[in-house]
Coordinates of C-alpha atoms in Angstrom, one line a residue:
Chain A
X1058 CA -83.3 -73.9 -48.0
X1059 CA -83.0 -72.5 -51.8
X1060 CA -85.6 -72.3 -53.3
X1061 CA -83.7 -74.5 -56.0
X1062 CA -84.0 -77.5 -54.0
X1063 CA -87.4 -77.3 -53.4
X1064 CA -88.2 -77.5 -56.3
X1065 CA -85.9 -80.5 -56.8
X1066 CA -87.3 -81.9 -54.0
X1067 CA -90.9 -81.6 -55.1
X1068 CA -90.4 -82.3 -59.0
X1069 CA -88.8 -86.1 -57.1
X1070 CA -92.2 -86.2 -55.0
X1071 CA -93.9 -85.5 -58.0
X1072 CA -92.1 -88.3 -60.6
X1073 CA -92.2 -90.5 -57.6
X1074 CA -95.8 -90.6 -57.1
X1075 CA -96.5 -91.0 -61.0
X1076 CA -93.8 -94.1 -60.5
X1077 CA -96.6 -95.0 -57.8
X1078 CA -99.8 -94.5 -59.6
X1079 CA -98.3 -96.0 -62.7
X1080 CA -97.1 -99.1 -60.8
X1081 CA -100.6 -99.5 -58.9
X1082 CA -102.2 -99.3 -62.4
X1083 CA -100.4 -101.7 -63.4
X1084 CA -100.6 -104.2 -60.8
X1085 CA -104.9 -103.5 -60.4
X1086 CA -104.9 -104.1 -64.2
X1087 CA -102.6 -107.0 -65.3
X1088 CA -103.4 -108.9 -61.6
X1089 CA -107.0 -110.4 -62.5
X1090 CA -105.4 -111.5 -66.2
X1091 CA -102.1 -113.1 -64.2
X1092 CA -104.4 -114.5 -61.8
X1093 CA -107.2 -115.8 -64.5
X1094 CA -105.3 -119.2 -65.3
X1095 CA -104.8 -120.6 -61.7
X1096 CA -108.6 -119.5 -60.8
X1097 CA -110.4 -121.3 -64.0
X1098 CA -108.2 -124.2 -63.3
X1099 CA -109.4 -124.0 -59.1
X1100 CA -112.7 -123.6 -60.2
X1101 CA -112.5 -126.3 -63.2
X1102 CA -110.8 -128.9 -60.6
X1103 CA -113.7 -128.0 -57.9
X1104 CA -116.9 -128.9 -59.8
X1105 CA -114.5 -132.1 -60.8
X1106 CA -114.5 -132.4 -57.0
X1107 CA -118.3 -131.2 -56.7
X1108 CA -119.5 -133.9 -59.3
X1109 CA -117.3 -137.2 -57.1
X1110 CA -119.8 -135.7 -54.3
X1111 CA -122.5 -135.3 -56.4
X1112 CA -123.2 -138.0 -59.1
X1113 CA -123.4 -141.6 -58.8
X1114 CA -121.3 -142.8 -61.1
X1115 CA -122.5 -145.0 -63.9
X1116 CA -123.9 -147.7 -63.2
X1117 CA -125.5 -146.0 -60.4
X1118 CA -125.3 -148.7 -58.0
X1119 CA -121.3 -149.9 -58.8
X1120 CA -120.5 -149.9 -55.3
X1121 CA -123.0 -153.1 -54.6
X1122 CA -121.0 -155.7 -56.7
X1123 CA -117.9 -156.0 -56.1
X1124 CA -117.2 -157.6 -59.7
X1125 CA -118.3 -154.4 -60.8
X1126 CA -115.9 -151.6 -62.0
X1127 CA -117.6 -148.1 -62.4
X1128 CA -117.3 -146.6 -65.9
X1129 CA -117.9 -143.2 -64.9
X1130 CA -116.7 -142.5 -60.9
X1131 CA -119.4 -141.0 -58.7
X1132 CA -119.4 -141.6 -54.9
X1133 CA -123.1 -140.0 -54.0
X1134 CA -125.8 -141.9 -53.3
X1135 CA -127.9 -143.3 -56.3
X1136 CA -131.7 -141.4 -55.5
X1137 CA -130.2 -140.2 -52.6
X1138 CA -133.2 -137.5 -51.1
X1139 CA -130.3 -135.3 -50.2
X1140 CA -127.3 -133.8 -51.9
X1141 CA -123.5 -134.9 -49.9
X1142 CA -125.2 -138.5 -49.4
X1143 CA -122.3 -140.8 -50.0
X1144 CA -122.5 -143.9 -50.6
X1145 CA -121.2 -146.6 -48.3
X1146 CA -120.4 -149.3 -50.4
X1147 CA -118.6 -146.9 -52.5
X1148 CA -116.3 -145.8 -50.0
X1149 CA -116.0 -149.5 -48.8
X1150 CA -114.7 -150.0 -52.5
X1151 CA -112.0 -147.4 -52.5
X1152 CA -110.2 -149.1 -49.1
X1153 CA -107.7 -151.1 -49.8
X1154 CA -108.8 -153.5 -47.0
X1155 CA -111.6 -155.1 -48.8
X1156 CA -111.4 -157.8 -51.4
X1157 CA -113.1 -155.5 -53.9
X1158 CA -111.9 -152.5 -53.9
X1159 CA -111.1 -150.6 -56.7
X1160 CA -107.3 -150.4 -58.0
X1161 CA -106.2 -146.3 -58.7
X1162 CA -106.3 -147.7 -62.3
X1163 CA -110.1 -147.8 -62.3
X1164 CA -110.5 -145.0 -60.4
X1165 CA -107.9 -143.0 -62.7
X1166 CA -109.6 -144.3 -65.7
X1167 CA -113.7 -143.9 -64.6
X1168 CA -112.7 -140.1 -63.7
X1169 CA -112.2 -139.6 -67.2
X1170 CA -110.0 -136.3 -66.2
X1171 CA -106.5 -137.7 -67.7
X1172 CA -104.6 -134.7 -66.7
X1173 CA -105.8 -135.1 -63.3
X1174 CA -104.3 -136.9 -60.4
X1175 CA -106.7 -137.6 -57.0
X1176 CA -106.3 -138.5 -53.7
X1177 CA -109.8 -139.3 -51.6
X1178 CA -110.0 -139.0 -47.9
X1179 CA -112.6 -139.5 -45.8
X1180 CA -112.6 -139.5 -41.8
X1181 CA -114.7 -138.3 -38.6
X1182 CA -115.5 -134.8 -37.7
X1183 CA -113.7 -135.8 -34.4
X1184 CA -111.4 -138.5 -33.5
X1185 CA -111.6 -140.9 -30.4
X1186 CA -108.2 -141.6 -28.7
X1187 CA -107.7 -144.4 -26.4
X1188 CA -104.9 -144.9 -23.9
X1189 CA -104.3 -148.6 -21.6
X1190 CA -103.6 -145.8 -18.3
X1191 CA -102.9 -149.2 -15.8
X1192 CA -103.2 -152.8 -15.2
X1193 CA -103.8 -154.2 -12.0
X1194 CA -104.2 -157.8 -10.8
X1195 CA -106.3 -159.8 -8.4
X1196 CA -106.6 -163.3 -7.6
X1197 CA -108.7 -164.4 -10.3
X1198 CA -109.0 -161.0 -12.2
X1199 CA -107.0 -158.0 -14.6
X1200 CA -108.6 -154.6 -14.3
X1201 CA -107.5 -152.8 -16.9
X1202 CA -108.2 -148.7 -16.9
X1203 CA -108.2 -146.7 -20.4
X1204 CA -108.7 -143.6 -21.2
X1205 CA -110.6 -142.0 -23.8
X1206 CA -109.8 -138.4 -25.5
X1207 CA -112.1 -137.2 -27.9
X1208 CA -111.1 -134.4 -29.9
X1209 CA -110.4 -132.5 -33.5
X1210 CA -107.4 -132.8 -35.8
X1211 CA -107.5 -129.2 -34.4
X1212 CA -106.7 -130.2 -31.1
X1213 CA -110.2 -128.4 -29.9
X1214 CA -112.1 -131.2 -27.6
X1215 CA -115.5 -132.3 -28.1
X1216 CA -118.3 -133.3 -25.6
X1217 CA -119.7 -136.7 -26.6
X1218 CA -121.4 -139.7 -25.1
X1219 CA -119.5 -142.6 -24.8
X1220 CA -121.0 -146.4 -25.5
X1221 CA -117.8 -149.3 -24.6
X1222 CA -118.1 -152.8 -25.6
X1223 CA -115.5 -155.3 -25.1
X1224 CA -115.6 -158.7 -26.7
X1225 CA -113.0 -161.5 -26.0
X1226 CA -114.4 -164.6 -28.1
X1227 CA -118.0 -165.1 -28.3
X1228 CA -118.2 -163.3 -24.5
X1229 CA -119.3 -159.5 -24.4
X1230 CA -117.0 -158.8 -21.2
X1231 CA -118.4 -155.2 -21.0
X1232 CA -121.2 -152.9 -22.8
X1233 CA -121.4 -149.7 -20.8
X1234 CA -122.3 -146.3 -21.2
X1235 CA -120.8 -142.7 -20.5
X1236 CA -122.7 -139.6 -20.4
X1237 CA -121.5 -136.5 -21.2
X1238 CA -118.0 -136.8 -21.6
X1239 CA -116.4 -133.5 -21.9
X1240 CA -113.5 -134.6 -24.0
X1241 CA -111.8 -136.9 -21.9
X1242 CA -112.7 -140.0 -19.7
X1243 CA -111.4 -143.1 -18.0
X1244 CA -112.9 -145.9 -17.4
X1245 CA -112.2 -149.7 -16.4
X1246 CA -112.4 -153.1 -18.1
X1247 CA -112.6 -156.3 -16.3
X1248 CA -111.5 -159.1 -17.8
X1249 CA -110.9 -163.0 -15.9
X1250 CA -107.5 -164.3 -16.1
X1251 CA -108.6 -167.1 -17.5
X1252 CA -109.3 -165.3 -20.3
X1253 CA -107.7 -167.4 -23.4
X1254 CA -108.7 -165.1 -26.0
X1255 CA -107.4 -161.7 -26.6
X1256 CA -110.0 -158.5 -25.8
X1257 CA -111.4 -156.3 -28.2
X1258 CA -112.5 -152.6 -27.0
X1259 CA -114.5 -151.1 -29.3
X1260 CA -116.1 -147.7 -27.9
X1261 CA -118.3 -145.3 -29.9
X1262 CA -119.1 -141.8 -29.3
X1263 CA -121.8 -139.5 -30.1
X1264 CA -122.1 -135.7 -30.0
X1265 CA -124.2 -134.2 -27.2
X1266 CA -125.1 -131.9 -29.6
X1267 CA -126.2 -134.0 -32.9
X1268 CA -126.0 -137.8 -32.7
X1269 CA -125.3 -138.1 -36.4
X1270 CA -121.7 -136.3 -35.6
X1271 CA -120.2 -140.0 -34.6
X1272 CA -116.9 -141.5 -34.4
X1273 CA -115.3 -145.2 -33.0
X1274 CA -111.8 -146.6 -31.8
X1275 CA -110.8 -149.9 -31.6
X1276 CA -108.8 -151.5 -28.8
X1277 CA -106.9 -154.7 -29.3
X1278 CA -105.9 -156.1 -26.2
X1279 CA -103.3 -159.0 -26.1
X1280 CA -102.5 -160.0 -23.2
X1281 CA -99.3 -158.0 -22.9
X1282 CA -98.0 -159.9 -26.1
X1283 CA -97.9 -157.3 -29.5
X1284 CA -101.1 -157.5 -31.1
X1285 CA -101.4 -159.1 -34.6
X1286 CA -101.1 -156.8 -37.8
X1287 CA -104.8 -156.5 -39.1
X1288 CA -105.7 -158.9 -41.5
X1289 CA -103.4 -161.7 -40.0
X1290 CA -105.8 -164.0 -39.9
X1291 CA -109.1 -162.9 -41.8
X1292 CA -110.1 -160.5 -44.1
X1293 CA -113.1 -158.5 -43.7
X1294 CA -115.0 -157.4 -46.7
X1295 CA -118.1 -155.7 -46.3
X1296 CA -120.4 -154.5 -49.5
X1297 CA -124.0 -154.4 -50.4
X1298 CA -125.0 -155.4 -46.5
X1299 CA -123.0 -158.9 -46.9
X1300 CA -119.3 -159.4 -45.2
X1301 CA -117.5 -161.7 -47.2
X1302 CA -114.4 -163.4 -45.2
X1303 CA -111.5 -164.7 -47.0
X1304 CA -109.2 -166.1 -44.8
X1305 CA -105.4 -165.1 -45.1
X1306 CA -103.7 -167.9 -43.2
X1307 CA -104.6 -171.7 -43.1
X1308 CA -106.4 -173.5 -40.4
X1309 CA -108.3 -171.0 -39.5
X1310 CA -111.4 -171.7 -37.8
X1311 CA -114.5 -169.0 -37.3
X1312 CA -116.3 -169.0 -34.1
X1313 CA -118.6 -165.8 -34.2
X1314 CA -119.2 -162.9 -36.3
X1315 CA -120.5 -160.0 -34.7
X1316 CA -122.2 -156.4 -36.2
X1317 CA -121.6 -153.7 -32.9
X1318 CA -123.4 -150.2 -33.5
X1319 CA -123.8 -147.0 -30.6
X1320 CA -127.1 -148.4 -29.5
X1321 CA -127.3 -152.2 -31.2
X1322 CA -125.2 -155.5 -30.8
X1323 CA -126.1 -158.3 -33.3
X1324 CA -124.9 -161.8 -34.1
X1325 CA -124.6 -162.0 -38.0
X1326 CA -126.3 -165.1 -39.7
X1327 CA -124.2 -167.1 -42.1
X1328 CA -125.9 -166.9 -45.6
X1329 CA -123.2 -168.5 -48.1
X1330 CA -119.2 -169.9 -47.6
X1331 CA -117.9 -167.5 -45.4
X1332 CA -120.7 -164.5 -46.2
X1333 CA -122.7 -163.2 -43.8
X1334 CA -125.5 -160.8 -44.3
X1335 CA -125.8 -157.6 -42.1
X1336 CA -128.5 -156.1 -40.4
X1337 CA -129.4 -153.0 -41.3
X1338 CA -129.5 -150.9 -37.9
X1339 CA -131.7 -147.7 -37.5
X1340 CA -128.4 -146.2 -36.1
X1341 CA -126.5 -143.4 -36.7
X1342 CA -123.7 -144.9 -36.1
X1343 CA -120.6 -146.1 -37.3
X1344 CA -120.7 -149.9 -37.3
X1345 CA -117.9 -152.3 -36.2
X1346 CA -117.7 -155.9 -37.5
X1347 CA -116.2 -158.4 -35.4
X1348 CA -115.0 -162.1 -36.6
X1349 CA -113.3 -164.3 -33.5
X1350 CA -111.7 -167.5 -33.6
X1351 CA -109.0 -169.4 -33.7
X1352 CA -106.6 -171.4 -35.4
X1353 CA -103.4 -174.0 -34.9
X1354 CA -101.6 -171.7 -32.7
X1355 CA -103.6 -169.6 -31.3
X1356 CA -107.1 -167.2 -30.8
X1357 CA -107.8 -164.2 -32.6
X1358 CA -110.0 -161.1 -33.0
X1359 CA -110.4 -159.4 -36.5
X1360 CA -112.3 -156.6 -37.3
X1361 CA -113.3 -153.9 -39.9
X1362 CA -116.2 -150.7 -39.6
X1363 CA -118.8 -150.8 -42.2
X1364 CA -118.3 -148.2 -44.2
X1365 CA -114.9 -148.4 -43.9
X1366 CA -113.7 -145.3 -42.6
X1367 CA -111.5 -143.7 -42.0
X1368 CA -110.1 -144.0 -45.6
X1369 CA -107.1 -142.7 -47.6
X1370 CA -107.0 -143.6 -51.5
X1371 CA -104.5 -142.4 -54.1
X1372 CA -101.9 -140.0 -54.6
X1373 CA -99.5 -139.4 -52.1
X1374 CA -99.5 -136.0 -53.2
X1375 CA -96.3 -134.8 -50.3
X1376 CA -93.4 -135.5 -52.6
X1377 CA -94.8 -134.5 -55.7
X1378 CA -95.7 -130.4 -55.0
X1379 CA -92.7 -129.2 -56.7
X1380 CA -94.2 -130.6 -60.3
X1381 CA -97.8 -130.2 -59.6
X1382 CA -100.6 -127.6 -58.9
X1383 CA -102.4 -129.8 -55.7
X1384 CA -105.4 -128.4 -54.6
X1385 CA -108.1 -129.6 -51.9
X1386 CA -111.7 -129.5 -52.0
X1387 CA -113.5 -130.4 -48.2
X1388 CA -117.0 -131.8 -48.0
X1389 CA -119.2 -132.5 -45.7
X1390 CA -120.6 -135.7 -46.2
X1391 CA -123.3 -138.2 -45.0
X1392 CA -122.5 -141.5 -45.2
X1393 CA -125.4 -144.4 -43.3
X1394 CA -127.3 -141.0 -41.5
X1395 CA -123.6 -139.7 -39.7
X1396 CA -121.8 -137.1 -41.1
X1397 CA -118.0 -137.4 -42.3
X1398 CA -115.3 -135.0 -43.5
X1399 CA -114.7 -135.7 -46.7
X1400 CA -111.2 -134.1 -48.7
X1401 CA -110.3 -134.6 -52.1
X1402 CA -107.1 -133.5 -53.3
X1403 CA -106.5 -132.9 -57.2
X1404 CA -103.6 -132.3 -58.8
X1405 CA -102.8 -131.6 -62.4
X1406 CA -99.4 -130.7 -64.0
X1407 CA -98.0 -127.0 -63.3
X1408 CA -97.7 -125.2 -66.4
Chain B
X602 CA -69.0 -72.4 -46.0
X603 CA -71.8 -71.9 -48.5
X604 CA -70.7 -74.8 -50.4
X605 CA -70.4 -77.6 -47.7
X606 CA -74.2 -76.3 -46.8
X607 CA -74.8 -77.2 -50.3
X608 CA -73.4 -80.3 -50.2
X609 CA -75.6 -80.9 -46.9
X610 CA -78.8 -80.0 -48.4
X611 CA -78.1 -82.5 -51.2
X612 CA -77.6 -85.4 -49.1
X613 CA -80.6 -84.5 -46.9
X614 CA -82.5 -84.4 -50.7
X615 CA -80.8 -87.7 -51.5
X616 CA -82.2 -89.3 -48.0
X617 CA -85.5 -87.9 -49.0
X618 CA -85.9 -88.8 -52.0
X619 CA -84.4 -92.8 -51.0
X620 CA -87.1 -92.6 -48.3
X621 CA -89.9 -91.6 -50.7
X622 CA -88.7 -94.4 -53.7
X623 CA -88.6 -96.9 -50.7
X624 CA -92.2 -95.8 -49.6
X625 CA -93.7 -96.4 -52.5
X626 CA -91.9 -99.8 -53.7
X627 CA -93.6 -100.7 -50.1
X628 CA -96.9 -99.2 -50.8
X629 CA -97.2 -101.0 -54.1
X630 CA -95.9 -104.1 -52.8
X631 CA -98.9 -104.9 -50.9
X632 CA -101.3 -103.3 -53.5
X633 CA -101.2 -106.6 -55.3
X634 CA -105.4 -107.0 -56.2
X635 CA -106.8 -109.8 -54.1
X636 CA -108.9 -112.1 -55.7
X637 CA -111.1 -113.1 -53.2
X638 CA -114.1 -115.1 -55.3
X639 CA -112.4 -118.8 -54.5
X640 CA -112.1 -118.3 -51.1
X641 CA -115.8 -116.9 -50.8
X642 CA -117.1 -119.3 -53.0
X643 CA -115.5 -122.2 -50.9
X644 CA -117.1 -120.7 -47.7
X645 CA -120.1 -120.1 -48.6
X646 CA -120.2 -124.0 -50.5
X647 CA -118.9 -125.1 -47.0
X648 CA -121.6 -123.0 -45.2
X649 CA -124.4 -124.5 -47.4
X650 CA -123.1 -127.6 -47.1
X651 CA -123.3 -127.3 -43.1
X652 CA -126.9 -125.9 -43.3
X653 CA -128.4 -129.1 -45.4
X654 CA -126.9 -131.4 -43.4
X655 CA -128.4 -130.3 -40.1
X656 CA -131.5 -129.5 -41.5
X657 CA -131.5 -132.9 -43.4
X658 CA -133.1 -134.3 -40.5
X659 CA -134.7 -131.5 -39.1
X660 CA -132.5 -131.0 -36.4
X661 CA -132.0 -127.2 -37.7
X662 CA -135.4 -126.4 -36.7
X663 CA -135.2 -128.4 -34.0
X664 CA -132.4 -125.8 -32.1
X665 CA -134.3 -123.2 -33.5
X666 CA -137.9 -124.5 -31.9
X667 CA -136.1 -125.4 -28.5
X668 CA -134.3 -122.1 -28.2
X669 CA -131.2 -124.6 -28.0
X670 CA -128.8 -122.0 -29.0
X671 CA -125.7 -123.5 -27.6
X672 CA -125.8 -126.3 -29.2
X673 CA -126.9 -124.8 -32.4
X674 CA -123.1 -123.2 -32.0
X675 CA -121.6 -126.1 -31.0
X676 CA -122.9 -128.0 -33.8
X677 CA -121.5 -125.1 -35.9
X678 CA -118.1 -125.7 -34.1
X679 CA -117.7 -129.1 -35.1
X680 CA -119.1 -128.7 -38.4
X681 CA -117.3 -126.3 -39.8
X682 CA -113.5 -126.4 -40.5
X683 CA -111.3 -124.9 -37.7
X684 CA -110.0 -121.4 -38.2
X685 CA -113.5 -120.4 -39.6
X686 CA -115.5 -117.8 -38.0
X687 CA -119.0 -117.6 -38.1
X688 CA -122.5 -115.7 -37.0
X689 CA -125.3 -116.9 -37.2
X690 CA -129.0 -115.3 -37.0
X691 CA -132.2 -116.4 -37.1
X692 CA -135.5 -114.8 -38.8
X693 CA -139.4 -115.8 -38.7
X694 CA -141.3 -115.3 -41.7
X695 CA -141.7 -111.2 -41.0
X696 CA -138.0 -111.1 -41.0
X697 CA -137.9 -110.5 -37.4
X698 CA -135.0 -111.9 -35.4
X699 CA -135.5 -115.2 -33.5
X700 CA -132.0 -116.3 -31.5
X701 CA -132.4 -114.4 -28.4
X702 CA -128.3 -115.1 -27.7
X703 CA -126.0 -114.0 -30.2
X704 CA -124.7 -117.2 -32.1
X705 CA -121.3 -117.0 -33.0
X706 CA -117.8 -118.2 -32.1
X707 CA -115.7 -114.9 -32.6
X708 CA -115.7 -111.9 -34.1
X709 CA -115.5 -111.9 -38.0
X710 CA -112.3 -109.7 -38.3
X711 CA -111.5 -110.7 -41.9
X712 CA -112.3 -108.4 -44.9
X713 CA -113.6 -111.5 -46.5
X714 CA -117.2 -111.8 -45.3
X715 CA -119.2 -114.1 -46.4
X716 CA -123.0 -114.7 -46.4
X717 CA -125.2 -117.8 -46.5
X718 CA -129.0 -117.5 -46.9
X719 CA -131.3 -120.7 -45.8
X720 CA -134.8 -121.0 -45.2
X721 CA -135.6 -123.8 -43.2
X722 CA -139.4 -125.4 -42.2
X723 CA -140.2 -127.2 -39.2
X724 CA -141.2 -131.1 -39.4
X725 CA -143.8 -130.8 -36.3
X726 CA -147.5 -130.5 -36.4
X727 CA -146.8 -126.7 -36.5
X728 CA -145.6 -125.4 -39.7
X729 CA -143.2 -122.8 -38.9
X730 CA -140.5 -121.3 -41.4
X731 CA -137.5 -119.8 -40.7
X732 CA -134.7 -118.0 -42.5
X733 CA -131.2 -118.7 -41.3
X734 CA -128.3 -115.8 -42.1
X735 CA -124.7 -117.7 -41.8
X736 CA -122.2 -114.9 -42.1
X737 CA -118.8 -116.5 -42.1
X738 CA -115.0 -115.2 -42.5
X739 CA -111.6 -117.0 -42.5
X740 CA -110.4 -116.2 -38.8
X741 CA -106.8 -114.0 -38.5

């Protein structure tokens, strides 16, 4: 090789790696300023996120009365002794179920953020699945055998103990308990044919390893028939340890109301036109609230949990990523002694 | 014949010098500077976050006082988010380690490391106190 072309070849190494060095300057210096914008506003939108968790809102106590619109939004607990304590009548508040809950107006307004959009979600750690597996028949009785899968959104299972009630009318058909369920387990329910009234299964787990890690499903069984959309015939409004029911058909009669925790079943008193108070269980639990009865046409089983969760409030962020900067924030958060995943999404206009 | 060798050592140069530009356009392509703050920060706010809640009611200390190791990391499991990695260790007061099993759920691959410092106190008759070291990493 002439010696001409190595030098050719080593004055092109040579530009080359200042091209290099220049370049990696570059990026290592103008990267943190580029970057600077999208982290103040991540970490501007997090303690936004933070304070929801955090602070009570003003009044403290807006979640009690459902007349009540917060002027400053907080879901924590107001004196709570620890910080992530949520507040359940808060939560109750922001699902669209109940009578009272808050319009995205309020909650857009109390947040006092106007360039800010938010979506609240709030669900188990785990989820309970249940399947109807078979049906048989007897003479006089219908066996029917479910089965129960307890696992992540992550698909990972989880080991639990499993507590299964199931209430047709004012008659608890079954209340039964499961050990150690490693994820999934089947089990029966016997009900009598002459059963008029449809069956509710309502079946809590717990952890095996920390009994405030809880979740529920709900069964509706109808006889074959489709079940009723929820809220057919009743609507079940529970705030400030009182269930208000405002009925959503006519001619609707109320037979029992029920409060149905892990370890405690309990018949709730009437204390007003259509309110009932509820006890306050030492449970760490998710509660179930149960209202049978009936009307012209036929019997019915309506229920709600208390807080009501799982819940999903505000913007549907999915079609809207193209114009705005979405980002999540993921809590942990204890709601009535259990412990929830809580996500809230914030999104503000990309610019 | 001394030309068309020439002509060869040019294109070789040309290959050479293609292959070095092409290097370094790669090189620098994935030099872009990390900023890895958020992430930490939302680790180590999830971490904390994981740490109050079980020892809000004393359960912590509970797993640590019963030795109850795997269900201190399954707790873990099912706290934290999924696709998190995390070790966890266990000091008395003299700083000398407590878990006699290693408490983890893989190994923490990622450059992103983070570390979580709790103390803890037990709620029996016995006052013990304990200091908790959550290292955690997003998994690969």
């Amino acid at each position: 090789m002439p010696a001409i072309s190595i030098d050719t070849f080593f004055a092109c190494s040579l530009m080359v790696l200042l091209v290099l060095s220049a370049m990696t300057a570059t990026v290592k210096i103008l990267q943190p300023l580029l970057n600077a914008p999208a982290d103040n506003e991540a970490q501007r939108l997090g303690e936004v996120a933070r304070r929801i968790m955090l602070y009570a809102g003003k009044p403290a106590d807006w979640g009690r009365c459902g007349l009540t619109a917060p002027e400053e939004f907080g879901l924590a607990m107001a004196e709570a002794e620890t910080p992530y304590t949520i507040d359940p009548d808060k939560v109750s508040r922001l699902n669209s179920e109940n009578v009272y809950c808050l319009s995205y107006a309020q909650i857009f307004t109390s947040l006092r953020t106007p360039d800010l959009s938010i979506r609240i979600e709030v669900k188990p750690l785990f989820n309970v699945k249940l399947n109807l597996t078979a049906t048989s028949e007897s003479v006089d009785e219908t066996v029917y055998t479910f089965e129960a899968t307890l696992e992540r959104d992550d698909g990972v299972r989880v080991s639990a103990n499993l507590k299964v009630y199931a209430l047709a009318g004012s008659l608890f058909l079954q209340n039964s308990i499961l050990p150690n369920v490693d994820g999934k387990a089947s089990f029966n329910v016997t009900a009598p044919k002459s059963l008029e009234s449809p069956i509710l299964l309502v079946v809590f787990a717990k952890s095996t390893q920390n009994s405030r890690i809880a979740s529920y499903a709900v069964y509706y069984l109808a006889g074959g028939e489709k079940p009723p959309p929820k809220g057919a015939f009743l609507r079940l409004s529970p705030i400030n340890q009182t269930l208000t029911i405002t009925s959503t058909c006519s001619g609707v009669f109320l037979e029992g109301v029920y409060a149905i925790t892990f370890n405690h079943v309990g018949r709730l008193s009437q204390t007003g036109n259509n309110v009932f108070g509820i006890p306050l269980f030492l449970d760490a639990s998710p509660m179930v609230l149960v209202a049978t009865g009936w009307n012209a046409t036929q019997r019915f089983i309506e229920w709600t949990a208390y807080p009501q969760i799982p819940l999903q409030t505000g913007v549907n962020f999915s079609n809207l990523l193209s114009t705005l900067n979405v980002y999540v924030y993921e809590h942990l958060v204890s709601i009535n002694h259990c412990i929830y995943k809580c996500a809230i999404f914030l999104g503000g206009l990309k610019g | 014949m001394r030309g068309q060798k020439s002509g060869q050592i040019r294109i070789i140069e040309a290959f050479l010098a293609i292959f070095i530009i092409f290097s370094a356009l790669t090189i620098s392509a994935n030099l872009s500077a990390k900023n890895p703050s958020q992430r930490s920060n939302g680790l180590a706010s999830m971490g904390m976050q994981v740490l109050l809640h079980l020892d809000s009611d004393g359960s912590l200390a509970a797993y640590i006082a019963a030795g109850n190791w795997s269900g201190l990391r399954e707790a873990l499991e099912l706290l934290l988010p999924a696709g998190v990695s995390f070790n966890l260790t266990v000091y008395d007061d003299q700083m000398r380690q407590v878990n006699t099993e290693l408490i983890f759920n893989g190994a923490l691959n990622s450059q992103e490391t983070t570390l979580v410092k709790y103390v803890c106190t037990s709620r029996g008759l016995l006052f013990r106190c304990y200091v908790v070291y959550l290292y955690l990493a997003v998994a690969k």
